[in-house]
CSV table of C-alpha atoms in Angstrom, one decimal:
chain,number,residue,atom,x,y,z
A,1,UNK,CA,160.2,108.2,124.1
A,2,UNK,CA,157.8,104.5,125.1
A,3,UNK,CA,154.5,104.5,124.4
A,4,UNK,CA,151.7,103.2,127.0
A,5,UNK,CA,151.5,99.1,126.6
A,6,UNK,CA,148.6,98.5,124.8
A,7,UNK,CA,146.5,95.3,125.3
A,8,UNK,CA,147.1,92.1,123.4
A,9,UNK,CA,143.3,91.1,121.9
A,10,UNK,CA,142.8,91.8,118.7
A,11,UNK,CA,141.4,95.2,118.3
A,12,UNK,CA,141.6,96.5,122.1
A,13,UNK,CA,143.0,99.8,121.6
A,14,UNK,CA,143.3,100.3,126.1
A,15,UNK,CA,146.1,100.4,127.7
A,16,UNK,CA,147.8,97.1,129.5
A,17,UNK,CA,147.2,96.7,133.6
A,18,UNK,CA,148.2,93.0,133.4
A,19,UNK,CA,149.6,90.1,131.9
A,20,UNK,CA,149.1,86.8,131.2
A,21,UNK,CA,151.3,84.2,131.6
A,22,UNK,CA,151.0,80.8,130.5
A,23,UNK,CA,152.6,77.3,132.5
A,24,UNK,CA,151.7,75.0,130.6
A,25,UNK,CA,153.1,71.9,132.9
A,26,UNK,CA,150.7,72.5,135.5
A,27,UNK,CA,148.1,73.3,133.2
A,28,UNK,CA,147.4,76.9,134.3
A,29,UNK,CA,147.0,80.8,133.3
A,30,UNK,CA,148.7,83.2,135.9
A,31,UNK,CA,146.9,86.8,135.4
A,32,UNK,CA,149.2,88.7,137.2
A,33,UNK,CA,149.4,92.6,137.6
A,34,UNK,CA,151.6,94.6,134.0
A,35,UNK,CA,155.0,93.7,133.4
A,36,UNK,CA,158.0,95.7,134.1
A,37,UNK,CA,158.9,94.6,130.8
A,38,UNK,CA,157.4,93.4,127.3
A,39,UNK,CA,158.3,89.7,127.6
A,40,UNK,CA,158.3,86.5,125.1
A,41,UNK,CA,155.6,84.1,125.5
A,42,UNK,CA,152.9,86.6,127.5
A,43,UNK,CA,150.3,89.2,126.9
A,44,UNK,CA,149.5,92.1,128.0
A,45,UNK,CA,145.9,92.6,128.9
A,46,UNK,CA,143.6,95.8,129.9
A,47,UNK,CA,141.4,95.7,133.1
A,48,UNK,CA,137.9,94.1,131.1
A,49,UNK,CA,139.8,91.6,129.6
A,50,UNK,CA,142.3,90.4,132.8
A,51,UNK,CA,139.2,90.0,134.8
A,52,UNK,CA,137.1,88.1,132.0
A,53,UNK,CA,139.9,85.4,131.0
A,54,UNK,CA,138.7,82.0,131.0
A,55,UNK,CA,141.2,79.1,130.7
A,56,UNK,CA,140.4,75.8,128.3
A,57,UNK,CA,138.4,73.1,130.2
A,58,UNK,CA,140.7,71.2,132.4
A,59,UNK,CA,143.3,74.4,132.8
A,60,UNK,CA,143.0,77.0,136.2
A,61,UNK,CA,143.3,80.5,136.0
A,62,UNK,CA,144.9,82.0,138.9
A,63,UNK,CA,144.0,85.8,139.0
A,64,UNK,CA,145.5,88.6,141.0
A,65,UNK,CA,142.9,89.9,143.4
A,66,UNK,CA,143.8,93.4,143.8
A,67,UNK,CA,143.6,96.6,141.9
A,68,UNK,CA,144.7,96.1,138.7
A,69,UNK,CA,146.9,99.9,138.3
A,70,UNK,CA,148.5,101.4,134.9
A,71,UNK,CA,152.2,101.3,135.9
A,72,UNK,CA,153.6,105.0,136.7
A,73,UNK,CA,155.9,107.1,134.8
A,74,UNK,CA,159.5,106.2,135.1
A,75,UNK,CA,162.0,108.8,135.2
A,76,UNK,CA,163.1,107.2,131.7
A,77,UNK,CA,159.7,108.3,130.4
A,78,UNK,CA,160.1,111.9,132.1
A,79,UNK,CA,163.8,112.2,130.0
A,80,UNK,CA,162.5,111.1,126.9
A,81,UNK,CA,159.6,113.4,127.1
A,82,UNK,CA,161.8,116.9,128.1
A,83,UNK,CA,164.4,115.6,125.8
A,84,UNK,CA,161.5,115.2,123.1
A,85,UNK,CA,159.8,118.7,124.3
A,86,UNK,CA,164.0,120.4,123.6
A,87,UNK,CA,164.0,119.2,120.1
A,88,UNK,CA,160.9,120.2,118.8
A,89,UNK,CA,161.6,123.4,120.1
A,90,UNK,CA,165.0,123.6,118.7
A,91,UNK,CA,165.0,126.0,115.3
A,92,UNK,CA,165.7,123.7,112.1
A,93,UNK,CA,169.1,125.6,111.0
A,94,UNK,CA,168.6,126.4,106.9
A,95,UNK,CA,171.3,125.1,104.1
A,96,UNK,CA,174.2,127.6,103.6
A,97,UNK,CA,173.6,129.5,100.4
A,98,UNK,CA,176.1,127.7,97.8
A,99,UNK,CA,177.0,130.8,95.1
A,100,UNK,CA,178.7,128.6,93.4
A,101,UNK,CA,175.2,126.9,91.8
A,102,UNK,CA,174.1,130.2,91.1
A,103,UNK,CA,173.8,130.9,87.2
A,104,UNK,CA,176.0,133.7,85.9
A,105,UNK,CA,174.1,136.2,83.2
A,106,UNK,CA,173.7,134.5,79.8
A,107,UNK,CA,174.2,130.7,81.3
A,108,UNK,CA,171.9,128.3,83.2
A,109,UNK,CA,172.8,125.8,85.8
A,110,UNK,CA,172.5,122.4,86.3
A,111,UNK,CA,171.1,121.1,90.0
A,112,UNK,CA,170.8,117.5,89.4
A,113,UNK,CA,168.0,116.7,87.0
A,114,UNK,CA,166.7,120.1,86.8
A,115,UNK,CA,168.5,123.5,85.7
A,116,UNK,CA,168.1,127.4,86.2
A,117,UNK,CA,167.2,129.6,84.0
A,118,UNK,CA,168.0,133.2,84.6
A,119,UNK,CA,165.4,135.8,84.0
A,120,UNK,CA,165.6,137.2,80.6
A,121,UNK,CA,167.0,140.9,81.0
């Protein structure tokens, strides 16, 4: 299951709601709604960081004027969640007991680097 995208700012634990993109040839930083997919050379930002972003001197900032909202869960997210719940609910099968590895009376059996020593009678 995909986890929600987090803000790209160091140490910020908030969920991302906006994407920052730089248009270098126009000296512009663009802050818009969260992109559908994380892309290289873009940065996901939480609302406080998206609203307070400043650009270097000589650069312009184009900022989305509407509300920044977290994206709704997609069908893929819901299907992945249902599959994870089903997988967690399945009982784990027990491996069959191997009678061949049990020691016969008076003998020891070797399993890897351990030895099974029969009890004294």
